[in-house]
mmCIF file of C-alpha atoms in Angstrom:
data_model
loop_
_atom_site.group_PDB
_atom_site.id
_atom_site.type_symbol
_atom_site.label_atom_id
_atom_site.label_comp_id
_atom_site.label_asym_id
_atom_site.label_seq_id
_atom_site.Cartn_x
_atom_site.Cartn_y
_atom_site.Cartn_z
ATOM 1 C CA MET A 823 -14.851 -29.072 29.712
ATOM 2 C CA LEU A 824 -11.180 -28.771 28.896
ATOM 3 C CA LEU A 825 -10.149 -25.773 26.841
ATOM 4 C CA ASP A 826 -8.118 -26.357 23.702
ATOM 5 C CA PHE A 827 -4.735 -24.641 23.417
ATOM 6 C CA LYS A 828 -6.008 -21.796 21.248
ATOM 7 C CA SER A 829 -8.867 -21.022 23.621
ATOM 8 C CA LEU A 830 -6.454 -21.115 26.541
ATOM 9 C CA VAL A 831 -4.131 -18.638 24.846
ATOM 10 C CA ASN A 832 -7.055 -16.321 24.094
ATOM 11 C CA LEU A 833 -8.155 -16.552 27.701
ATOM 12 C CA PHE A 834 -4.843 -15.265 29.058
ATOM 13 C CA TYR A 835 -3.810 -13.189 26.025
ATOM 14 C CA PRO A 836 -7.043 -11.919 24.472
ATOM 15 C CA LYS A 837 -6.890 -10.294 21.056
ATOM 16 C CA LEU A 838 -7.509 -6.559 21.289
ATOM 17 C CA CYS A 839 -8.761 -4.039 18.783
ATOM 18 C CA ILE A 840 -5.732 -2.210 17.417
ATOM 19 C CA ASN A 841 -7.553 1.110 17.662
ATOM 20 C CA CYS A 842 -9.613 1.116 20.884
ATOM 21 C CA ASN A 843 -7.944 -1.824 22.715
ATOM 22 C CA ASN A 844 -11.269 -3.484 23.519
ATOM 23 C CA GLN A 845 -11.304 -7.272 23.367
ATOM 24 C CA LEU A 846 -12.188 -8.663 19.960
ATOM 25 C CA LEU A 847 -14.971 -11.172 19.437
ATOM 26 C CA LYS A 848 -14.184 -14.461 17.685
ATOM 27 C CA SER A 849 -15.729 -13.122 14.469
ATOM 28 C CA GLU A 850 -13.641 -9.927 14.535
ATOM 29 C CA GLN A 851 -10.170 -9.449 13.096
ATOM 30 C CA LEU A 852 -7.748 -6.641 13.914
ATOM 31 C CA LEU A 853 -10.540 -4.094 14.500
ATOM 32 C CA CYS A 854 -13.754 -4.322 16.476
ATOM 33 C CA ILE A 855 -16.978 -3.803 14.573
ATOM 34 C CA PHE A 856 -17.344 -0.264 15.945
ATOM 35 C CA CYS A 857 -13.864 0.873 14.870
ATOM 36 C CA ARG A 858 -14.228 -0.803 11.482
ATOM 37 C CA HIS A 859 -17.495 1.094 11.045
ATOM 38 C CA ASP A 860 -15.600 4.334 11.784
ATOM 39 C CA LEU A 861 -12.984 3.761 9.063
ATOM 40 C CA PRO A 862 -13.055 6.704 6.597
ATOM 41 C CA ILE A 863 -13.760 4.694 3.438
ATOM 42 C CA THR A 864 -13.378 6.670 0.213
ATOM 43 C CA ASN A 865 -16.255 4.892 -1.545
ATOM 44 C CA PHE A 866 -14.418 5.219 -4.858
ATOM 45 C CA ASN A 867 -16.300 2.753 -7.040
ATOM 46 C CA GLY A 868 -14.116 2.995 -10.117
ATOM 47 C CA ILE A 869 -10.449 3.361 -11.001
ATOM 48 C CA GLN A 870 -10.955 6.515 -13.052
ATOM 49 C CA LYS A 871 -12.488 9.925 -12.376
ATOM 50 C CA ASN A 872 -11.934 9.609 -8.615
ATOM 51 C CA LYS A 873 -9.751 11.959 -6.536
ATOM 52 C CA VAL A 874 -6.715 9.682 -6.572
ATOM 53 C CA TYR A 875 -6.785 9.211 -10.331
ATOM 54 C CA LYS A 876 -7.287 12.927 -11.023
ATOM 55 C CA THR A 877 -4.450 13.893 -8.676
ATOM 56 C CA LEU A 878 -1.920 11.599 -10.368
ATOM 57 C CA ASP A 879 -3.209 11.716 -13.953
ATOM 58 C CA GLU A 880 -2.491 15.444 -14.063
ATOM 59 C CA ARG A 881 1.201 14.648 -13.566
ATOM 60 C CA ILE A 882 1.810 11.324 -15.288
ATOM 61 C CA ALA A 883 -0.015 8.922 -17.605
ATOM 62 C CA ILE A 884 -1.717 6.144 -15.635
ATOM 63 C CA GLU A 885 -4.534 3.773 -16.529
ATOM 64 C CA GLY A 886 -6.303 3.890 -13.193
ATOM 65 C CA ALA A 887 -5.911 4.562 -9.473
ATOM 66 C CA LEU A 888 -7.743 3.573 -6.308
ATOM 67 C CA SER A 889 -7.459 4.003 -2.528
ATOM 68 C CA LEU A 890 -9.593 2.351 0.126
ATOM 69 C CA LEU A 891 -9.372 4.877 2.980
ATOM 70 C CA TYR A 892 -8.855 8.558 3.602
ATOM 71 C CA PHE A 893 -5.722 9.398 5.612
ATOM 72 C CA ARG A 894 -6.351 12.105 8.196
ATOM 73 C CA LYS A 895 -4.038 13.500 10.864
ATOM 74 C CA ASN A 896 -4.472 11.687 14.186
ATOM 75 C CA GLY A 897 -7.186 9.520 12.669
ATOM 76 C CA ILE A 898 -7.665 5.759 12.749
ATOM 77 C CA THR A 899 -6.056 5.300 9.323
ATOM 78 C CA GLN A 900 -2.879 7.043 10.464
ATOM 79 C CA LYS A 901 -2.737 4.758 13.500
ATOM 80 C CA LEU A 902 -3.093 1.658 11.332
ATOM 81 C CA ILE A 903 -0.444 2.759 8.825
ATOM 82 C CA HIS A 904 1.951 3.680 11.668
ATOM 83 C CA ASN A 905 1.546 0.230 13.222
ATOM 84 C CA LEU A 906 2.049 -1.405 9.827
ATOM 85 C CA LYS A 907 5.239 0.510 9.029
ATOM 86 C CA TYR A 908 6.954 0.959 12.359
ATOM 87 C CA ARG A 909 5.610 -1.577 14.865
ATOM 88 C CA ASN A 910 6.109 -4.810 12.951
ATOM 89 C CA ASN A 911 2.381 -5.434 12.616
ATOM 90 C CA GLU A 912 2.248 -7.062 9.188
ATOM 91 C CA THR A 913 -1.195 -8.486 9.951
ATOM 92 C CA ILE A 914 -2.494 -5.051 8.975
ATOM 93 C CA GLY A 915 -1.104 -5.614 5.477
ATOM 94 C CA VAL A 916 -2.800 -9.009 5.348
ATOM 95 C CA PHE A 917 -6.072 -7.488 6.564
ATOM 96 C CA PHE A 918 -6.156 -4.761 3.927
ATOM 97 C CA GLY A 919 -4.775 -7.016 1.200
ATOM 98 C CA ASN A 920 -7.714 -9.361 1.717
ATOM 99 C CA TRP A 921 -10.266 -6.568 1.967
ATOM 100 C CA ILE A 922 -9.116 -4.692 -1.132
ATOM 101 C CA GLY A 923 -8.390 -7.930 -3.000
ATOM 102 C CA VAL A 924 -11.963 -9.160 -2.547
ATOM 103 C CA PHE A 925 -13.320 -5.732 -3.513
ATOM 104 C CA CYS A 926 -11.260 -5.611 -6.720
ATOM 105 C CA SER A 927 -12.141 -9.198 -7.638
ATOM 106 C CA ASP A 928 -15.872 -8.681 -7.043
ATOM 107 C CA ASN A 929 -15.902 -5.437 -9.032
ATOM 108 C CA LYS A 930 -13.592 -6.670 -11.826
ATOM 109 C CA LEU A 931 -11.006 -3.963 -11.110
ATOM 110 C CA PHE A 932 -7.392 -4.363 -12.268
ATOM 111 C CA THR A 933 -8.245 -7.722 -13.834
ATOM 112 C CA ASN A 934 -6.142 -6.917 -16.918
ATOM 113 C CA ILE A 935 -2.823 -6.403 -15.085
ATOM 114 C CA ASP A 936 0.199 -8.664 -15.494
ATOM 115 C CA TYR A 937 2.178 -7.898 -12.328
ATOM 116 C CA ILE A 938 1.787 -6.356 -8.877
ATOM 117 C CA ILE A 939 4.812 -4.220 -7.954
ATOM 118 C CA PRO A 940 5.390 -2.540 -4.553
ATOM 119 C CA VAL A 941 7.054 0.791 -3.972
ATOM 120 C CA PRO A 942 10.477 -0.415 -2.737
ATOM 121 C CA ILE A 943 12.425 0.629 0.341
ATOM 122 C CA ASP A 944 16.210 0.985 0.490
ATOM 123 C CA LYS A 945 18.439 -1.805 1.819
ATOM 124 C CA GLU A 946 19.404 0.091 4.955
ATOM 125 C CA ARG A 947 15.795 0.632 5.989
ATOM 126 C CA LEU A 948 14.856 -2.920 5.024
ATOM 127 C CA LYS A 949 17.646 -4.289 7.212
ATOM 128 C CA LYS A 950 16.679 -2.067 10.134
ATOM 129 C CA ARG A 951 12.931 -2.694 9.907
ATOM 130 C CA GLY A 952 13.227 -6.305 8.810
ATOM 131 C CA TYR A 953 10.414 -6.138 6.256
ATOM 132 C CA ASN A 954 8.772 -4.058 3.558
ATOM 133 C CA GLN A 955 5.355 -3.056 4.880
ATOM 134 C CA LEU A 956 3.877 -3.745 1.445
ATOM 135 C CA THR A 957 4.952 -7.383 1.148
ATOM 136 C CA LYS A 958 2.052 -9.045 2.971
ATOM 137 C CA PHE A 959 -0.368 -6.564 1.433
ATOM 138 C CA GLY A 960 0.902 -7.379 -2.065
ATOM 139 C CA GLN A 961 0.912 -11.124 -1.467
ATOM 140 C CA GLN A 962 -2.752 -11.084 -0.453
ATOM 141 C CA LEU A 963 -3.672 -8.983 -3.480
ATOM 142 C CA SER A 964 -1.807 -11.512 -5.603
ATOM 143 C CA ASN A 965 -3.885 -14.349 -4.152
ATOM 144 C CA HIS A 966 -7.165 -12.606 -4.938
ATOM 145 C CA LEU A 967 -6.263 -11.170 -8.338
ATOM 146 C CA GLN A 968 -4.296 -14.263 -9.382
ATOM 147 C CA LYS A 969 -1.408 -12.125 -10.646
ATOM 148 C CA PRO A 970 2.299 -12.406 -9.704
ATOM 149 C CA PHE A 971 3.648 -10.192 -6.921
ATOM 150 C CA ILE A 972 7.203 -9.152 -7.836
ATOM 151 C CA GLU A 973 9.592 -7.333 -5.502
ATOM 152 C CA ASN A 974 12.955 -7.539 -7.286
ATOM 153 C CA GLN A 975 12.391 -5.486 -10.442
ATOM 154 C CA LEU A 976 11.718 -1.963 -9.165
ATOM 155 C CA ILE A 977 14.329 -1.158 -6.522
ATOM 156 C CA LYS A 978 15.372 1.783 -4.392
ATOM 157 C CA ILE A 979 19.061 2.462 -4.895
ATOM 158 C CA GLN A 980 19.665 5.148 -2.284
ATOM 159 C CA LYS A 981 18.133 6.519 0.873
ATOM 160 C CA SER A 982 15.965 9.618 0.512
ATOM 161 C CA LYS A 983 17.513 12.831 1.769
ATOM 162 C CA THR A 984 15.662 15.744 3.303
ATOM 163 C CA GLN A 985 13.905 17.777 0.644
ATOM 164 C CA THR A 986 12.499 20.575 2.827
ATOM 165 C CA PHE A 987 14.348 23.559 1.387
ATOM 166 C CA LYS A 988 14.437 22.530 -2.255
ATOM 167 C CA ARG A 989 12.148 23.680 -5.021
ATOM 168 C CA ARG A 990 9.474 21.207 -6.114
ATOM 169 C CA LEU A 991 11.208 20.415 -9.436
ATOM 170 C CA ASP A 992 14.555 19.851 -7.713
ATOM 171 C CA ARG A 993 12.905 17.652 -5.090
ATOM 172 C CA PHE A 994 11.312 15.491 -7.771
ATOM 173 C CA VAL A 995 14.520 15.162 -9.818
ATOM 174 C CA ASP A 996 16.353 13.979 -6.703
ATOM 175 C CA LEU A 997 13.555 11.578 -5.782
ATOM 176 C CA GLU A 998 13.428 10.021 -9.249
ATOM 177 C CA LYS A 999 17.142 9.179 -8.958
ATOM 178 C CA ASN A 1000 16.354 7.043 -5.907
ATOM 179 C CA PHE A 1001 14.584 4.360 -7.939
ATOM 180 C CA LYS A 1002 15.691 2.039 -10.698
ATOM 181 C CA LEU A 1003 14.052 -0.558 -12.928
ATOM 182 C CA ASN A 1004 16.335 -3.584 -13.067
ATOM 183 C CA ASP A 1005 15.260 -4.908 -16.460
ATOM 184 C CA THR A 1006 13.159 -2.778 -18.797
ATOM 185 C CA SER A 1007 12.577 -5.748 -21.114
ATOM 186 C CA PHE A 1008 10.841 -7.598 -18.265
ATOM 187 C CA MET A 1009 8.125 -4.913 -18.190
ATOM 188 C CA LYS A 1010 7.834 -4.539 -21.951
ATOM 189 C CA ASN A 1011 4.184 -4.608 -23.102
ATOM 190 C CA LYS A 1012 3.036 -5.311 -19.533
ATOM 191 C CA ARG A 1013 0.320 -3.775 -17.383
ATOM 192 C CA VAL A 1014 1.600 -3.117 -13.867
ATOM 193 C CA LEU A 1015 -0.298 -2.448 -10.647
ATOM 194 C CA LEU A 1016 1.965 -0.263 -8.495
ATOM 195 C CA ILE A 1017 1.035 -0.428 -4.801
ATOM 196 C CA ASP A 1018 1.832 1.712 -1.762
ATOM 197 C CA ASP A 1019 0.462 2.215 1.743
ATOM 198 C CA VAL A 1020 -0.562 5.877 1.530
ATOM 199 C CA ILE A 1021 -0.487 8.706 -1.003
ATOM 200 C CA THR A 1022 0.643 12.003 0.494
ATOM 201 C CA THR A 1023 2.103 14.318 -2.153
ATOM 202 C CA GLY A 1024 2.173 11.540 -4.760
ATOM 203 C CA ALA A 1025 5.801 12.314 -5.583
ATOM 204 C CA THR A 1026 7.100 8.840 -4.740
ATOM 205 C CA LEU A 1027 4.456 7.100 -6.853
ATOM 206 C CA GLU A 1028 5.137 9.518 -9.683
ATOM 207 C CA ALA A 1029 8.880 8.802 -9.549
ATOM 208 C CA CYS A 1030 8.307 5.023 -9.489
ATOM 209 C CA THR A 1031 5.808 5.228 -12.341
ATOM 210 C CA ARG A 1032 8.294 7.130 -14.501
ATOM 211 C CA GLN A 1033 10.802 4.335 -13.993
ATOM 212 C CA LEU A 1034 8.258 1.695 -14.993
ATOM 213 C CA LEU A 1035 7.278 3.679 -18.082
ATOM 214 C CA LYS A 1036 10.858 3.439 -19.319
ATOM 215 C CA ALA A 1037 9.879 -0.057 -20.411
ATOM 216 C CA LYS A 1038 8.412 -0.032 -23.900
ATOM 217 C CA ASN A 1039 4.596 0.079 -23.953
ATOM 218 C CA CYS A 1040 4.335 -0.510 -20.204
ATOM 219 C CA LYS A 1041 1.042 0.638 -18.638
ATOM 220 C CA VAL A 1042 0.700 1.523 -14.961
ATOM 221 C CA SER A 1043 -2.208 1.607 -12.517
ATOM 222 C CA ILE A 1044 -1.929 2.569 -8.856
ATOM 223 C CA LEU A 1045 -3.503 1.084 -5.743
ATOM 224 C CA THR A 1046 -2.971 2.224 -2.154
ATOM 225 C CA ILE A 1047 -4.483 1.554 1.237
ATOM 226 C CA ALA A 1048 -5.008 5.248 1.927
ATOM 227 C CA PHE A 1049 -5.177 8.682 0.306
ATOM 228 C CA THR A 1050 -4.402 12.001 2.019
ATOM 229 C CA GLU A 1051 -7.137 14.562 1.489
#
């Protein structure tokens, strides 16, 4: 029996698990069933009263927050995020956009939002990398939630500088200056879902949220792939 082109390609270039490098079965995508089972899922069932929400709500007014995975040093989540951001593997964004999108749709989470907005990257980094790691992720969320994904309203206007030796307040003031909302009237009376790949200190999401809240009566919720414990 002659093999079709796709089967022939898979024969010579088999798809491998991004974590363990074992060959994937036809029913598997990106990760084998064993590695997917090992993903550190947060099991946050709601957008309030979870660790992500409590961490950010103490610093800025948000309507809800959610993360799918825990981010641990040298763990599988770190490997996935690294490949998404630095190795041009945007299929990871598609994978998680579909997974989280289905979860949110099934559980009626973030159904009242108007727009999905990504944390932006500066032009220099965008040119060098060739993509924003959140684009495919946001587009898949948009498909599942049936809400527009918009990349040109919240922008990053300058590259982040090292903040190591600055006090926390000074670091935040500098970080907030990095972002700008193009048109505050566009976000007036809107509910926005702000997305990012991983929450570390939360400072970047806080700075972006403050820009969005400059629009009159704008409400912000936050969704990320991962959350640092």
